[in-house]
Short mmCIF file of C-alpha atoms in Angstrom, two decimals:
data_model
loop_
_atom_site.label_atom_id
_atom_site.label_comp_id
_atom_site.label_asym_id
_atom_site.label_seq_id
_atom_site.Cartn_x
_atom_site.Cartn_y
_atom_site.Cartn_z
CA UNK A 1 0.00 0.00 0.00
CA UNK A 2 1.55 3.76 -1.00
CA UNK A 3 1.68 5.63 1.86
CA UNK A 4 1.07 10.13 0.94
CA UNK A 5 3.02 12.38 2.99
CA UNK A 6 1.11 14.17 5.96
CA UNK A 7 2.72 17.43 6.68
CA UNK A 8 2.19 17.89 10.67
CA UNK A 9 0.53 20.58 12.42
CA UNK A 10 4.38 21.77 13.64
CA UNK A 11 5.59 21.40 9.93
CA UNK A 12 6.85 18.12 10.37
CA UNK A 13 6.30 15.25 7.46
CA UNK A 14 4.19 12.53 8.82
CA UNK A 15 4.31 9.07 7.12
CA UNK A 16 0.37 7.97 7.49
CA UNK A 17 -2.01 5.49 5.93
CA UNK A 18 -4.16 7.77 4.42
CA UNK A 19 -6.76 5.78 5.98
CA UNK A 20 -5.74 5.75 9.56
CA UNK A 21 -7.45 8.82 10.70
CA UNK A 22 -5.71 8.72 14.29
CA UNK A 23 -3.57 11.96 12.97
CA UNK A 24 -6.42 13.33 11.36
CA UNK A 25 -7.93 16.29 13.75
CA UNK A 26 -10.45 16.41 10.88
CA UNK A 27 -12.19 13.40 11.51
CA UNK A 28 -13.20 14.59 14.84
CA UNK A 29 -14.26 18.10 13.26
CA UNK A 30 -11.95 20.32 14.91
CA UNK A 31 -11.19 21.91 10.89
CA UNK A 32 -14.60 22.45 10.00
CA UNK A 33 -17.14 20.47 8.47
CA UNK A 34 -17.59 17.77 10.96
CA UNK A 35 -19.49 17.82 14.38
CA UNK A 36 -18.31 19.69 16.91
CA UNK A 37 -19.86 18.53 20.63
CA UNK A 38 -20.92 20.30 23.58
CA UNK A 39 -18.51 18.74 25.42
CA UNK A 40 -15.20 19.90 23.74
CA UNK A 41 -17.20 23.44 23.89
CA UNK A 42 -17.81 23.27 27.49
CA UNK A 43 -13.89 22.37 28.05
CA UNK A 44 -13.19 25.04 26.15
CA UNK A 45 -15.18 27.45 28.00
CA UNK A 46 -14.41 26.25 31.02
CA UNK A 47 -10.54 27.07 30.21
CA UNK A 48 -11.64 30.62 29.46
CA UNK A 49 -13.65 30.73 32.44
CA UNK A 50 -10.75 29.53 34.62
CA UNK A 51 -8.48 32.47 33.64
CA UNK A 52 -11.02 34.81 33.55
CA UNK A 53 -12.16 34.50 36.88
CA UNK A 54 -8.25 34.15 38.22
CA UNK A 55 -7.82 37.69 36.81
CA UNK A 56 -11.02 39.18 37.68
CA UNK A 57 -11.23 37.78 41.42
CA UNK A 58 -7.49 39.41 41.34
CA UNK A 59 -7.99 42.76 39.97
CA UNK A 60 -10.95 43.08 41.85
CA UNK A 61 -9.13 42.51 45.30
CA UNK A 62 -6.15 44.31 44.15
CA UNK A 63 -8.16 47.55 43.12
CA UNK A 64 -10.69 47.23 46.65
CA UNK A 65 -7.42 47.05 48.39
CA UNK A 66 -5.84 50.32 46.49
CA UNK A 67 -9.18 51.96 46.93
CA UNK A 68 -9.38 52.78 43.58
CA UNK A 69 -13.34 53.53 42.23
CA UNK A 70 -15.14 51.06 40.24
CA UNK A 71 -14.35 52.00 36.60
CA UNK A 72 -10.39 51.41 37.39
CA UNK A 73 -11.00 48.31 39.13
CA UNK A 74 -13.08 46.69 36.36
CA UNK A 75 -10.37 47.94 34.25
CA UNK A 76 -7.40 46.22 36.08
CA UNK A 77 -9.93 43.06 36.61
CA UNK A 78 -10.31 42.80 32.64
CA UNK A 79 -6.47 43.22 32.04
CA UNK A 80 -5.77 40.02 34.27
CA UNK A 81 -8.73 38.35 32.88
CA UNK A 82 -6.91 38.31 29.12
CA UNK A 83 -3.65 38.03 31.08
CA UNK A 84 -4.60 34.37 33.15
CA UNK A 85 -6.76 33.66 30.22
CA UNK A 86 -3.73 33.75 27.20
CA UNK A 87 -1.02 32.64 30.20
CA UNK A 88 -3.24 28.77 30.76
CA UNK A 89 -2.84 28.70 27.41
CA UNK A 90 0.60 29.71 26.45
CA UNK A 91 1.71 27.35 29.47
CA UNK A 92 0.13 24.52 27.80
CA UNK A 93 1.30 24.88 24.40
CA UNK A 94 4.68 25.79 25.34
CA UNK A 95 4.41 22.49 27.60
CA UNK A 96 3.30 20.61 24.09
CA UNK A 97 7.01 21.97 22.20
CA UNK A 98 5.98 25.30 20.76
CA UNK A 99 7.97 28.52 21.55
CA UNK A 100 7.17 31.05 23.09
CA UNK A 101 7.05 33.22 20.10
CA UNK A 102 4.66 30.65 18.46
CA UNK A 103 2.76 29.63 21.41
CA UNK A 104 2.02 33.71 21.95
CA UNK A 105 0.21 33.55 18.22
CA UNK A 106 -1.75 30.52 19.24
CA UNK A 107 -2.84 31.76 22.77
CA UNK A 108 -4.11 34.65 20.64
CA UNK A 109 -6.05 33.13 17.86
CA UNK A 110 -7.40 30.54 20.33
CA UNK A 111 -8.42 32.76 23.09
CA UNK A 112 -8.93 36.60 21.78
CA UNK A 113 -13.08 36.25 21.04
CA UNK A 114 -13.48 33.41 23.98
CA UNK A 115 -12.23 35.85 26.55
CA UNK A 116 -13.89 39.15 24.67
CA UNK A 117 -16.82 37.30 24.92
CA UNK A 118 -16.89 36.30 28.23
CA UNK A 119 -15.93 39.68 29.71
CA UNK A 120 -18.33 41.57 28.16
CA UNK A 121 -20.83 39.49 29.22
CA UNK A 122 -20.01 39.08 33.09
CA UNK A 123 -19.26 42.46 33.28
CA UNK A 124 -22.24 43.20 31.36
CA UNK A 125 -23.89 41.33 33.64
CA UNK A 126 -22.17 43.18 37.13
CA UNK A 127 -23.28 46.20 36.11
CA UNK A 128 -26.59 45.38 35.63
CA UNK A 129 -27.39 43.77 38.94
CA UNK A 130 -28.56 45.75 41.87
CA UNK A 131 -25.45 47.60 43.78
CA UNK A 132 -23.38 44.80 42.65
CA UNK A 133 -20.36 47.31 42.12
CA UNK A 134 -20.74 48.84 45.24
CA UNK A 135 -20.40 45.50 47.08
CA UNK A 136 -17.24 44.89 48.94
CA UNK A 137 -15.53 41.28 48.89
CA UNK A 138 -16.60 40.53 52.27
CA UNK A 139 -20.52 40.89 50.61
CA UNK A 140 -22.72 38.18 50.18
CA UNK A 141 -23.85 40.23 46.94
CA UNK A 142 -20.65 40.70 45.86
CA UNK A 143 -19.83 37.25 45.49
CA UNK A 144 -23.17 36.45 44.57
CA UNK A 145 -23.19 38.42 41.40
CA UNK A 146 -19.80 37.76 40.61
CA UNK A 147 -20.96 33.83 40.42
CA UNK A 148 -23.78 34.79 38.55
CA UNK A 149 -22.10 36.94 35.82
CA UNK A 150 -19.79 33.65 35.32
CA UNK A 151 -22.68 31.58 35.06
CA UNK A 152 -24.32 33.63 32.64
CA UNK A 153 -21.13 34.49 30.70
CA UNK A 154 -20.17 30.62 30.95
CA UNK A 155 -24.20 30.07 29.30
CA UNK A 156 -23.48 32.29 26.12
CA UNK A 157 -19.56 31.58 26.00
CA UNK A 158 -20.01 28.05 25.14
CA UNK A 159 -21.82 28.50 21.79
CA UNK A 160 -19.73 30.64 20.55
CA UNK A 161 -16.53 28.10 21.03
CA UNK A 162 -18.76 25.29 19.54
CA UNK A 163 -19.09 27.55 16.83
CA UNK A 164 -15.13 28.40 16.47
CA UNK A 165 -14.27 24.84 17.16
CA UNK A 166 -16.19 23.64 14.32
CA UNK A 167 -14.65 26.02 11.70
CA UNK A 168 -11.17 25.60 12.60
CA UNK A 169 -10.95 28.30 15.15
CA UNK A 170 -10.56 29.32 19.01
CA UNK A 171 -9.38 26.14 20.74
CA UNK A 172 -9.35 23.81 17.93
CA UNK A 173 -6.11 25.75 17.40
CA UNK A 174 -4.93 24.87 20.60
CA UNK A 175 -6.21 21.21 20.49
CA UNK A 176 -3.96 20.74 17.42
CA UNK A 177 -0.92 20.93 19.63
CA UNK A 178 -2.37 18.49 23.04
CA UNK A 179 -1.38 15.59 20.84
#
């Protein structure tokens, strides 16, 4: 049997049966044009999530702490949000070979709308609830809403990485490099 020549996702050539689909991210419809499921969306999210919180739950302590108002707080929260958010990623990736300068690109593509998303969303969400931003950490309410923005930011972050996933996009990028 003539075996074709498989370039790699990291450029290398792969010698494959072109019917053993084991190498073939395809098959499971990570490129586009094959199911995507709920589950590999709600991983996904839940990576975003992850980092998001980190960096929210961390600006927000850092700017109560500072005393600094609400619009400067959210601020700083937002910056660590993207910050934990592209970091869980780059540490992976970086973990699976790629360097740094490669695994920044990848971190990008596979986390830029996820974490846009999800921020404006939960902070959407913060705003809108009753005193919410004038609740201190030590506040029922304050935690309260914070769990709820992440629920609700969780609820409409998840179709949009299904929807990445299956056209090649957001963490499919970064699931090309986990194997």
């Amino acid at each position: 049997m003539e075996h074709e020549a498989h370039t790699g996702h990291l450029g290398r050539q792969d010698h494959r049966n072109p019917h053993d689909h084991h190498g073939d991210h395809t098959a499971h419809g990570h490129h586009g044009g094959g199911a995507v499921s709920w589950s590999m969306a709600v991983k996904a999210t839940l990576h975003c999530l992850t980092g998001c919180a980190i960096g929210e739950v961390l600006g927000m302590i850092i700017g109560t702490a500072l005393g600094w108002g609400n619009a400067p707080t959210m601020a700083l929260a937002i910056a660590l949000a993207f910050l934990f958010g592209y970091s869980l990623t780059l540490w992976a990736v970086v973990r699976a070979g790629l360097s740094l300068k490669a695994a920044i690109g990848v971190a990008l593509a596979a986390d830029t709308l996820s974490i846009t998303v999800m921020e404006i969303v939960d902070n959407g969400v913060l705003l809108l609830v009753p005193g919410a931003m004038d609740a201190h950490l030590s506040d029922a309410l304050f935690w309260g809403a914070l769990a709820f923005a992440f629920l609700v930011a969780f609820l409409i972050t998840t179709p949009v990485n299904k929807w990445m996933i299956g056209r090649g996009k957001g963490h499919a990028v970064v699931h090309r490099y986990h194997h």
